[in-house]
Amino acid sequence: MHRKYRSRRISKIYARILTGITLCFFYPAGYTTAQEVQLKDAVTVISRSVPSPMYETVGKILREEIGKRTGLQINRADRWPVKNAPVIAIALASDAVLDGVPVPVLTDKQSAMYKPEGFRVVTQVAGQRNITWIIGADSRGVLFGAGWLLRNLQMGSKTLKLSSPADVVSSPVYPIRGHQLGYRTTANSYDAWTPAQFEQYIRDLAIFGTNAVEGIPFHEDEIPSPHFTISSAEMRVKMSEICQAYDMDYWVWTPATFDLTDKAKRQAELDWHESLYKSCPRLDHIFFPGGDPGDNHPSEVMPFLKDLYDRLVKYHPNAKMWISLQGFSEEQVDYFYQYLDKYQPRWLEGVVSGPGSPPTAQTRYRLPAKYKHRQYPDITHSVRCEFPVPNWDQAYALTLGRESVNPRPAGFYKIQQTYAPFTDGFVSYSDGVHDDVNKIVWSMGGWDPQKPVTEVMEEYARFFFGTGLEKNVEAGIAALEQNWNGPLADNGGVEAALSFWTLLEKQHPRLSANWRWQMLLLRAYYDAYTRRRLIYEQGLEKKANEILAAATPDQLVQAMDNALGVLSQADKQPVSPDLRKKITELCEALYQSIGLQTSVPKYKASGYERGAVLDFADYPLNNRWWLEDEFKKIRTMTDKDAAYARIQQVSHWENPGPGSYYDDISSVSKGPRVATTSYDATDIAWWDNGMSRQRLSFQTFQRCPLLYYTNLDPAGRYKIRVVGSGDALLRVDNQRLSPVIYNKDGEGFKEWIVPFQATGDGKITVSFDEPEESDLNWRKQSKIYDIWLIKEN
């Protein structure tokens, strides 16, 4: 996004926060003034042509969701009520009448929009009676029509109405719109749920257009979560039953993590699958991730899937088989397409594109037209993932980490718009409720890609938080997304967002137990706390470095002691303890309300990378741990001159002097000359469960950064210094240079003299060739952390 446009958008977002916002509602075409449609005393009348179980389910959804928001009892009547009470009438498009009352007929234009899963919601006045019709093209159309009504009703205590008459016809653009809800140990919340909680969440998703749920059923009983409410085997049957009741597709994700040439294990897996198929009352799709996890060649995978399919259709004749090419080599991908050309397997429904797959557009191009193409987008992670947060400050990456509450409506709306046209839809990758907003964005985007994401968020706010909060919550969520954009210390909008959310919190205490509300509040408090800590702790480090820089060779011990005393204030006199206390309270509330596990020791999260944000709320945002370790090394040095040189080097690390420049290669705040981007903002830190004591710049890296330098002294002499592990094949203005110092260990320096003629025009470009390291594990490949351009005269 262009910087000027981005600034205007950010300004607009915070303007919406800081000024009063007038609530506005949907007005269908043809209506110029609002005329409320009162439904306070409504009953539901459902056509007997609506097939079971949807006949029972849709009435239950309306009764329960309206009841919990209004206190009103919406009963179902077998016949039209004698009195002129409002009616919510539910029928199929094939119905001519409902209990003697004609079902509204579509116009030709409306009929053209009426497709599978589509619906019409229309209000009608018959005499003195208001009738709100939900007319489904099929069973699912009835469900999604009820969802539209619930999203657009104004509901409050003893209040139930539409703000104006409606006549809406809608059908989905993409036929596959689903989300993965894995009842497994590594989930950060799903593993703590009861069947009732799963049903409620699946219902919530259906109300926003979701038509599929994917389970992860295999082998979880071998390593059960301490949070399991029932066994994995029981839960997969329960989820299948829920999908059957809501007429939603039930997918299962089923990898093979063993060698398929092992005949005994292969047979055991086939038997295990068959027992699953037999136990599920509904099962629509099997998704086999080719190589993530797993390490089998498609020559073994494809026959195995055929054997699975033969067992699958014994119990579910219309079920389908899918494969992803995740983790496949070029040779394996070519083999797969050659297999399709040769055998044209009818048992294969399509290919899934997910993290580690060949490009989505390429897959659709190579895939024969008769096979479908499903996306498997990672909407759950923020870093080290398929769609990392752009321009994410390292302070967030070190604290909120990979799996925190991550509403990204604007970002994911654009991502979906980019990839969806090459697919038949999606089932997302999700590991918990922290990505709840993103699920809604994808579901609604799959239904209607032209619907503005701001309207989606307003409907989200209206349904989950109540009438009157639409505009404010939409703006508040947008502000949280902007909190993550660019250098955190410079982002004053973080404080504006906190003020806005705390005001909403005070104004709406009734929402204090609402887990969605709690998650948004947690982000507002956590973001502000992290920013305040960053500014405070970076300031302490600056003071410590000033003490070190001023020390003489005879004052090193005292200087180090004094510097440590300054640095220790981050722990002894922490900033904003009130915010820290609120973060702890919200984490506890979320564990109680929805099972969100924000801590390994306290809430038994499955790992520190699995949403354990409470455990990292106080992770150092300066280099005090690294400095402590460096001081220990310096104190043991017998060469006092070397010790003094190291102190000077450490204290001037980010301030090399007049006319010289320093760049932290992967920092959005400390790498102003870096033109390339790092998407692995904390990867090295996570080798130590996120508690690395390395210098912050060493916890990020790039392999081949590109830097532009301007305003150089044409008469100056410069050298380039690099810290990083492995090789660094440096070029200046595309000319490969030979190093004069070349240490390949992690903290060793490499140096090059810049040719005098290169700086004659006052600017240079620094780039790096990529070393040939295909034989190395990626963790052992070369990395570049810091770069200096040092003026020597």
Short mmCIF file of C-alpha atoms in Angstrom, two decimals, residues 64-74 156-159:
data_model
loop_
_atom_site.label_atom_id
_atom_site.label_comp_id
_atom_site.label_asym_id
_atom_site.label_seq_id
_atom_site.Cartn_x
_atom_site.Cartn_y
_atom_site.Cartn_z
CA GLU A 64 -32.67 -19.82 20.96
CA GLU A 65 -30.68 -17.00 19.34
CA ILE A 66 -33.55 -14.52 19.54
CA GLY A 67 -34.46 -15.66 23.05
CA LYS A 68 -31.00 -15.18 24.54
CA ARG A 69 -30.76 -11.65 23.09
CA THR A 70 -34.28 -10.38 23.78
CA GLY A 71 -35.86 -12.50 26.50
CA LEU A 72 -38.71 -13.13 24.07
CA GLN A 73 -40.13 -16.57 23.35
CA ILE A 74 -40.47 -17.18 19.63
CA GLY A 156 -32.58 -5.89 22.69
CA SER A 157 -34.46 -6.51 25.90
CA LYS A 158 -38.05 -7.27 24.81
CA THR A 159 -37.21 -5.72 21.43
#
